[in-house]
Amino acid sequence: MTSNSYKIDAPYLGLQNIGATCYMNSVLQTLFMTPEFRRGLYLWKYEHSIHGEEIDSIPFQLQKLYGRLQTKIFEYIDTRDLTKSFQWDIHQAFQQHDIQEFIRILFDAIEQSDQNCNFVKELYEGTYLHYTKCLKCNYESQRQEIFMDYTVILKDKWSKVYNNSLELAIQRSLKPEKLDGANQYFCESCQAKQDAHRGQQIYKLPSILNVHINRFAFDYVMMRREKLDDKMAFPFVLNMNNYIKTYDEIPNKLPEETDPSYFEELVQPKKQQFKTTTVGKVQTSQHTVKTTKSVRPNQGLKDFIKQQKKVAKQQGNTDVIETFGTIQEDEQIQQIIHQQIQDDIKQTQQQIKGTQNQANDIPPPPPLPVFEHDLEYQNAPKVQIQQDTKSQNDQQKDDKNDVKDKQQSQQILDTTEERKKYVELVKQKCQESIQEQDNQIRQYLKDGPNVYQLYSILNHSGGAMGGHYFAFIRSHEDGQWYCFNDSSVTYINPDDIPMKTFGGHSGGSAYMLFYRKVEPNQESWGTWGGQFQENELPEYVQLKLQEEKIQLEEYRQQGGEAEDLFALQKPITIKAHYKLEVKTFTLENSTSFLNFRQLVLDHFQIKDRDNCRIRIYNPYTDQFQDTFEGKEMRTLAALKLQNRCVSIEFKQQNEEWKPYNEQAITFRVALYRDNLEALDEKSLQPKKITINKNDFVHELIEATKKAYKLEEGEYQLLKRNGEFGEILSSDKPIEGYYENSFFYIELKTEKSNWLREFEIDEHRITIKFNDPTKSVQGYSQEGQPEDLYPLVCTIDNRATMMELKEKLCQQIGISSKNLIMRRGGRAGLELKDMTIEVGLNHFVRGSSIHLDIGTPLHLGEYRCIISIASAPNLYEDRNFYQFQELGEYSIPGDKPISQFVNDLAIWASEKSGIQLDPKHIRLRERIADRLNKVYRDKPLKEQGIVEMRMIAIEQLQDEWQHLTSKDVFIHARFWDQEKWDLSERNEFVVSRNQSGADLAEQFTTVFGIKAENIEVCRIVAIHRFNRYELLNQEWIPLKNDDYLLGSQPLFITNDGQVIILRDSSQQPRELTNEEIKQFGIIQSNYTKSIKTGISKGPIKTRFFNEEKALVITVKKKAEEVKPE
């Protein structure tokens, strides 16, 4: 955000996102804006003898963080000191977590830090009462459970439950479950199983009620986590008096039926037509009141552009359509949104006030809150047409539109006054909202004291696997609503909150709600908690903040500009260049430049220190820049040398230093000459020409003529843009071009030589290649890596691949019939299509081609690596194959296997010495030392074949019958639980559409087990399988017509999967110690369960990319840690 005036209007500071900590920032800001929490935290006293080091004390670091937010010494604050007290490293700061999880763990950490930190429980702790009531004798068993947040269900599509409001969700959470049938409850009073009701009541409500809307669920159809974007309305004032009762005692229950069509689409959540829900006038019902004002959904920028194009096309407005995707697109979008916001505000004001004159006085809100990113507003037009890059015809066209452009720019950019008026409008809206809420609170207090007022909304935008958190918080000091979005804090209109938080769209929705219990007998509940004074902070925190303030003032007096405290604390990193050496110095930011100079000269062992000086250096252009004359005593931080480069400049004994000209700029200028082979810098050898930034083109031409010592004549200067170029007017100012820009100079002629060379060079590419007749050792005699592709060929990218091949063959003296070309390297794909152009084949300057001697393939053929797979031991637990490598073989990709398997079998028999019968082999995809799918009898290019695919030939005893696309072959083994034996592998061909009951009949025929007793499990990783894992597998009854083999729960979709079956009537016996050693079972906590055959839980399996748990470590003092 670039407008300081807008940021000043927001009286609170933001928190810097130090990685992926938006979830933490939202929680910390909410707790900061909770005066009850802040005062409880301030009352805690830090003592070094009890709590250890300051950096490790979580409550102390929270106090210091909130002191910085309260005193506003810095523009915004970072949370590094706090995360250090969590014992986090830099990697943990880049892991996003759930805010509900973070709140719970943070509260636990505060309590663990000091047993006297009990204010958290006093504020947030509530109590459930769980009960089970016998329906025959009314005996009721009860137990209490403490909660720190109240979780409500948004939607459960399996139970067909959808709660469209918070009140309905709370009501449904209190609805009891009936225990009957096989699920009857054993009544201690009746001493028999009876029908019963099991449910929960709210026994005690906390002072601060945290409501967690469960928006994350697991989709068992797609087997993935999903976010529920469905709409849930919630009130600004929540009457909880009706819910401190049993479910039957709740008055005026909301209807709980949901339209079944809402759950028809199981994968994507069904969206509702969004309408704003606000708190209206006081009604007799305690529930949220809905208005009928329609509000445009909060669309993303891409969706918005798409919508505007569609509308413009329907209206025939081609001018608007053409501006999208051009340099004027950003301005056009801002104008449209700007106008629509004005219309919406005017319409809203008309509905509220009822008069047109008042509506015309309402200012539009600034464009800033509309976009997800910050927009810059400057005094100059955002898109400035650069005259030096346009032709005169274009310039004349631009002149005609100057007035129109200025008018449009003024409308967009002049927003300072609009922002001020918008803030006043928001404040007015907040006051109106406060009055409405005061009326509601007075009405609800007649029902009892349990009335809660909403003051914070934690929102989540994004999906189930990641997103962004931000908070809408109502200030306890002025009653205004603010958006806390990391380092940005802005006003928000309370009328916009329902649209932005209820959900029903993918633009973000409320995830946690914070309600405070109101105090009765108040004139108004718009503010509470009072203003915080600096003397409320602990004295030791005040001293720390005073030290930081002094440090900041000293830093600014030296010329530094600190945005946050971290800028004063982090070390300075500078790279010093001298000759071919680069030394990186990491120093404290308080180090003076004089001391830094001494370190640099000492490191490079410079003796003559009177005739050298340190200067800013640009290593990319090899140029000196600013000097440090008169600044030797200033600190490195004040000089802003973070991540800068410096170098050493020398002069003669009696020579004077040349003053640094800030207006000087250096360009590279190349002179045209005949027979140019390339237009790279090495071939052109340009000269560096230095002139002033406010000079003109003719002055650059004159300086270039002197540098090249050119004869008198009329020269012209050109600037290249791809294959095109522009001849620059001699009276054009040079301003606008960057340092080290490249120019071209030539004698002025009727047709420019440079323009011709630009067109040729745009299509000229160089290809690097190797000599296949020479071997490459990899390293030269000096030990340096040897260039694998030392030869170079220059060609026009519009030439065909055959022309390129012929040119390569001429250079190395080999016939094109005996040359194989591969893209990129030795393992690259073979280049087969010789008719395509070189450029269309994605070759660019510097691309490499690897050449081999051999017979090249034709288009449609695939070179594959063939091997013969030896059958594994059918009784081993793991399924390992052994392979005999045969080499490369050309396979036609457009022919089915049956048309070339005979030739392949003959070739493989000759290579291996094994007689192969084409009818008794099958081809399988090989990955490392495992076999995957079986290739069907259809063209391999339709089965995902690629160049250099590894294919294994598997020998069979019986004649192989090719599988259809729906067929899958599996291996099945019977586990005898009493003997702990596994049978040999038996092969079955099944269909993905086959039911479990059909497969059970096949197993019964082979293994002789009753179909109703067969239970199966699928072994996922057979290469590391051990039979002891069978105790911890999930066993599935097979004789079931309710599922197909290709779907849940077996998912038999790939060839070669291993299925283990067992007889459910058997029980596994206890293993002996010898059997444990025989099976290779590692002694662990699970050994006992393996010996006894009783599973204690699943074997821990490592999953890659698993989400790491959130951990806050409370560091104890050494004397508190007792030795074990």
Tab-separated table of N, CA, C and O in Angstrom, residues 918-974:
chain	number	residue	atom	x	y	z
A	918	PRO	N	6.292	-67.380	-28.742
A	918	PRO	CA	5.485	-66.152	-28.763
A	918	PRO	C	4.115	-66.315	-28.116
A	918	PRO	O	3.550	-65.337	-27.627
A	919	LYS	N	3.589	-67.557	-28.100
A	919	LYS	CA	2.269	-67.767	-27.505
A	919	LYS	C	2.326	-67.900	-25.994
A	919	LYS	O	1.278	-67.878	-25.341
A	920	HIS	N	3.520	-68.023	-25.425
A	920	HIS	CA	3.673	-68.239	-23.994
A	920	HIS	C	4.454	-67.092	-23.329
A	920	HIS	O	5.149	-67.304	-22.353
A	921	ILE	N	4.348	-65.916	-23.903
A	921	ILE	CA	4.984	-64.749	-23.290
A	921	ILE	C	3.982	-63.594	-23.274
A	921	ILE	O	3.016	-63.585	-24.046
A	922	ARG	N	4.230	-62.658	-22.385
A	922	ARG	CA	3.469	-61.412	-22.356
A	922	ARG	C	4.434	-60.275	-22.076
A	922	ARG	O	5.479	-60.470	-21.436
A	923	LEU	N	4.076	-59.101	-22.534
A	923	LEU	CA	4.924	-57.923	-22.374
A	923	LEU	C	4.380	-57.066	-21.242
A	923	LEU	O	3.177	-56.773	-21.188
A	924	ARG	N	5.295	-56.651	-20.346
A	924	ARG	CA	4.886	-55.849	-19.197
A	924	ARG	C	5.777	-54.620	-19.061
A	924	ARG	O	6.979	-54.665	-19.381
A	925	GLU	N	5.190	-53.563	-18.583
A	925	GLU	CA	5.956	-52.347	-18.297
A	925	GLU	C	6.842	-52.593	-17.082
A	925	GLU	O	6.394	-53.135	-16.069
A	926	ARG	N	8.104	-52.185	-17.205
A	926	ARG	CA	9.068	-52.394	-16.123
A	926	ARG	C	9.475	-51.043	-15.538
A	926	ARG	O	9.815	-50.113	-16.271
A	927	ILE	N	9.419	-50.946	-14.219
A	927	ILE	CA	9.887	-49.763	-13.501
A	927	ILE	C	10.896	-50.230	-12.468
A	927	ILE	O	10.536	-50.908	-11.501
A	928	ALA	N	12.174	-49.907	-12.717
A	928	ALA	CA	13.272	-50.354	-11.838
A	928	ALA	C	13.273	-51.884	-11.798
A	928	ALA	O	13.408	-52.533	-12.842
A	929	ASP	N	13.119	-52.484	-10.600
A	929	ASP	CA	13.136	-53.948	-10.496
A	929	ASP	C	11.739	-54.498	-10.254
A	929	ASP	O	11.585	-55.604	-9.746
A	930	ARG	N	10.709	-53.742	-10.624
A	930	ARG	CA	9.336	-54.209	-10.447
A	930	ARG	C	8.605	-54.176	-11.781
A	930	ARG	O	8.934	-53.385	-12.671
A	931	LEU	N	7.584	-55.022	-11.897
A	931	LEU	CA	6.765	-55.070	-13.090
A	931	LEU	C	5.436	-54.401	-12.812
A	931	LEU	O	4.839	-54.571	-11.748
A	932	ASN	N	4.973	-53.683	-13.816
A	932	ASN	CA	3.716	-52.947	-13.657
A	932	ASN	C	2.671	-53.525	-14.604
A	932	ASN	O	2.463	-54.736	-14.631
A	933	LYS	N	2.042	-52.706	-15.405
A	933	LYS	CA	0.906	-53.144	-16.208
A	933	LYS	C	1.314	-54.102	-17.319
A	933	LYS	O	2.455	-54.132	-17.766
A	934	VAL	N	0.333	-54.897	-17.772
A	934	VAL	CA	0.487	-55.785	-18.923
A	934	VAL	C	-0.011	-55.050	-20.151
A	934	VAL	O	-1.096	-54.446	-20.134
A	935	TYR	N	0.772	-55.068	-21.230
A	935	TYR	CA	0.351	-54.405	-22.456
A	935	TYR	C	-0.711	-55.236	-23.171
A	935	TYR	O	-0.564	-56.449	-23.347
A	936	ARG	N	-1.820	-54.583	-23.554
A	936	ARG	CA	-2.905	-55.238	-24.267
A	936	ARG	C	-2.575	-55.370	-25.745
A	936	ARG	O	-1.618	-54.755	-26.241
A	937	ASP	N	-3.390	-56.142	-26.444
A	937	ASP	CA	-3.153	-56.374	-27.874
A	937	ASP	C	-3.761	-55.231	-28.690
A	937	ASP	O	-4.761	-55.400	-29.392
A	938	LYS	N	-3.135	-54.079	-28.561
A	938	LYS	CA	-3.499	-52.911	-29.355
A	938	LYS	C	-2.251	-52.056	-29.487
A	938	LYS	O	-1.249	-52.302	-28.806
A	939	PRO	N	-2.259	-51.067	-30.376
A	939	PRO	CA	-1.035	-50.276	-30.582
A	939	PRO	C	-0.499	-49.711	-29.279
A	939	PRO	O	-1.249	-49.200	-28.445
A	940	LEU	N	0.826	-49.785	-29.117
A	940	LEU	CA	1.446	-49.338	-27.877
A	940	LEU	C	1.370	-47.829	-27.706
A	940	LEU	O	1.405	-47.328	-26.578
A	941	LYS	N	1.267	-47.082	-28.808
A	941	LYS	CA	1.166	-45.627	-28.652
A	941	LYS	C	-0.138	-45.232	-27.983
A	941	LYS	O	-0.256	-44.126	-27.457
A	942	GLU	N	-1.131	-46.131	-27.991
A	942	GLU	CA	-2.382	-45.883	-27.283
A	942	GLU	C	-2.300	-46.318	-25.824
A	942	GLU	O	-3.258	-46.149	-25.074
A	943	GLN	N	-1.180	-46.907	-25.432
A	943	GLN	CA	-1.016	-47.408	-24.073
A	943	GLN	C	0.085	-46.675	-23.316
A	943	GLN	O	0.646	-47.192	-22.364
A	944	GLY	N	0.392	-45.448	-23.753
A	944	GLY	CA	1.339	-44.624	-23.020
A	944	GLY	C	2.792	-44.973	-23.261
A	944	GLY	O	3.640	-44.655	-22.429
A	945	ILE	N	3.120	-45.592	-24.387
A	945	ILE	CA	4.515	-45.934	-24.662
A	945	ILE	C	5.294	-44.658	-24.967
A	945	ILE	O	4.797	-43.729	-25.598
A	946	VAL	N	6.513	-44.582	-24.473
A	946	VAL	CA	7.395	-43.447	-24.735
A	946	VAL	C	8.760	-43.969	-25.112
A	946	VAL	O	9.057	-45.168	-24.989
A	947	GLU	N	9.587	-43.062	-25.587
A	947	GLU	CA	10.939	-43.425	-25.992
A	947	GLU	C	11.731	-43.983	-24.813
A	947	GLU	O	11.608	-43.488	-23.687
A	948	MET	N	12.524	-45.027	-25.049
A	948	MET	CA	13.395	-45.664	-24.066
A	948	MET	C	12.616	-46.256	-22.893
A	948	MET	O	13.130	-46.380	-21.786
A	949	ARG	N	11.380	-46.671	-23.149
A	949	ARG	CA	10.590	-47.358	-22.134
A	949	ARG	C	11.202	-48.738	-21.868
A	949	ARG	O	11.629	-49.432	-22.784
A	950	MET	N	11.252	-49.119	-20.604
A	950	MET	CA	11.740	-50.440	-20.224
A	950	MET	C	10.572	-51.426	-20.298
A	950	MET	O	9.542	-51.244	-19.633
A	951	ILE	N	10.725	-52.463	-21.123
A	951	ILE	CA	9.691	-53.490	-21.319
A	951	ILE	C	10.298	-54.847	-21.001
A	951	ILE	O	11.395	-55.180	-21.473
A	952	ALA	N	9.582	-55.612	-20.172
A	952	ALA	CA	10.055	-56.938	-19.774
A	952	ALA	C	9.205	-58.010	-20.443
A	952	ALA	O	7.977	-57.876	-20.563
A	953	ILE	N	9.883	-59.086	-20.869
A	953	ILE	CA	9.196	-60.265	-21.427
A	953	ILE	C	9.035	-61.269	-20.287
A	953	ILE	O	10.023	-61.684	-19.674
A	954	GLU	N	7.794	-61.638	-20.002
A	954	GLU	CA	7.516	-62.572	-18.918
A	954	GLU	C	7.074	-63.902	-19.519
A	954	GLU	O	6.123	-63.957	-20.310
A	955	GLN	N	7.783	-64.979	-19.175
A	955	GLN	CA	7.453	-66.313	-19.678
A	955	GLN	C	6.307	-66.918	-18.875
A	955	GLN	O	6.224	-66.756	-17.651
A	956	LEU	N	5.429	-67.650	-19.586
A	956	LEU	CA	4.257	-68.266	-18.966
A	956	LEU	C	4.222	-69.756	-19.301
A	956	LEU	O	4.695	-70.189	-20.365
A	957	GLN	N	3.654	-70.540	-18.398
A	957	GLN	CA	3.482	-71.972	-18.663
A	957	GLN	C	2.322	-72.208	-19.622
A	957	GLN	O	2.407	-73.059	-20.508
A	958	ASP	N	1.228	-71.476	-19.418
A	958	ASP	CA	0.061	-71.638	-20.279
A	958	ASP	C	0.079	-70.593	-21.380
A	958	ASP	O	0.761	-69.572	-21.296
A	959	GLU	N	-0.715	-70.851	-22.415
A	959	GLU	CA	-0.805	-69.902	-23.512
A	959	GLU	C	-1.497	-68.635	-23.038
A	959	GLU	O	-2.508	-68.675	-22.338
A	960	TRP	N	-0.929	-67.501	-23.394
A	960	TRP	CA	-1.432	-66.220	-22.899
A	960	TRP	C	-2.611	-65.745	-23.740
A	960	TRP	O	-2.554	-65.707	-24.962
A	961	GLN	N	-3.681	-65.403	-23.018
A	961	GLN	CA	-4.858	-64.823	-23.652
A	961	GLN	C	-4.855	-63.321	-23.350
A	961	GLN	O	-4.885	-62.915	-22.190
A	962	HIS	N	-4.829	-62.524	-24.389
A	962	HIS	CA	-4.718	-61.078	-24.199
A	962	HIS	C	-5.909	-60.542	-23.427
A	962	HIS	O	-7.058	-60.973	-23.614
A	963	LEU	N	-5.640	-59.569	-22.558
A	963	LEU	CA	-6.667	-58.963	-21.720
A	963	LEU	C	-7.373	-57.832	-22.453
A	963	LEU	O	-6.795	-57.188	-23.336
A	964	THR	N	-8.626	-57.606	-22.068
A	964	THR	CA	-9.342	-56.441	-22.574
A	964	THR	C	-9.000	-55.232	-21.700
A	964	THR	O	-8.327	-55.357	-20.670
A	965	SER	N	-9.489	-54.081	-22.084
A	965	SER	CA	-9.187	-52.864	-21.332
A	965	SER	C	-9.837	-52.872	-19.952
A	965	SER	O	-9.368	-52.191	-19.036
A	966	LYS	N	-10.919	-53.667	-19.756
A	966	LYS	CA	-11.592	-53.718	-18.464
A	966	LYS	C	-11.040	-54.816	-17.566
A	966	LYS	O	-11.355	-54.861	-16.382
A	967	ASP	N	-10.221	-55.716	-18.150
A	967	ASP	CA	-9.699	-56.834	-17.371
A	967	ASP	C	-8.434	-56.432	-16.623
A	967	ASP	O	-7.662	-55.565	-17.065
A	968	VAL	N	-8.231	-57.088	-15.494
A	968	VAL	CA	-7.031	-56.900	-14.683
A	968	VAL	C	-6.621	-58.269	-14.178
A	968	VAL	O	-7.479	-59.073	-13.791
A	969	PHE	N	-5.319	-58.556	-14.205
A	969	PHE	CA	-4.894	-59.816	-13.603
A	969	PHE	C	-4.275	-59.512	-12.239
A	969	PHE	O	-3.561	-58.528	-12.062
A	970	ILE	N	-4.584	-60.353	-11.275
A	970	ILE	CA	-4.116	-60.161	-9.900
A	970	ILE	C	-3.467	-61.445	-9.404
A	970	ILE	O	-3.682	-62.534	-9.965
A	971	HIS	N	-2.665	-61.309	-8.359
A	971	HIS	CA	-2.121	-62.455	-7.639
A	971	HIS	C	-2.870	-62.591	-6.320
A	971	HIS	O	-3.074	-61.595	-5.624
A	972	ALA	N	-3.283	-63.794	-5.981
A	972	ALA	CA	-3.991	-64.031	-4.724
A	972	ALA	C	-3.264	-65.117	-3.942
A	972	ALA	O	-2.775	-66.108	-4.507
A	973	ARG	N	-3.187	-64.917	-2.599
A	973	ARG	CA	-2.551	-65.887	-1.708
A	973	ARG	C	-3.429	-66.078	-0.478
A	973	ARG	O	-4.042	-65.118	0.018
A	974	PHE	N	-3.482	-67.338	-0.004
A	974	PHE	CA	-4.270	-67.645	1.180
A	974	PHE	C	-3.363	-67.655	2.405
A	974	PHE	O	-2.293	-68.264	2.408
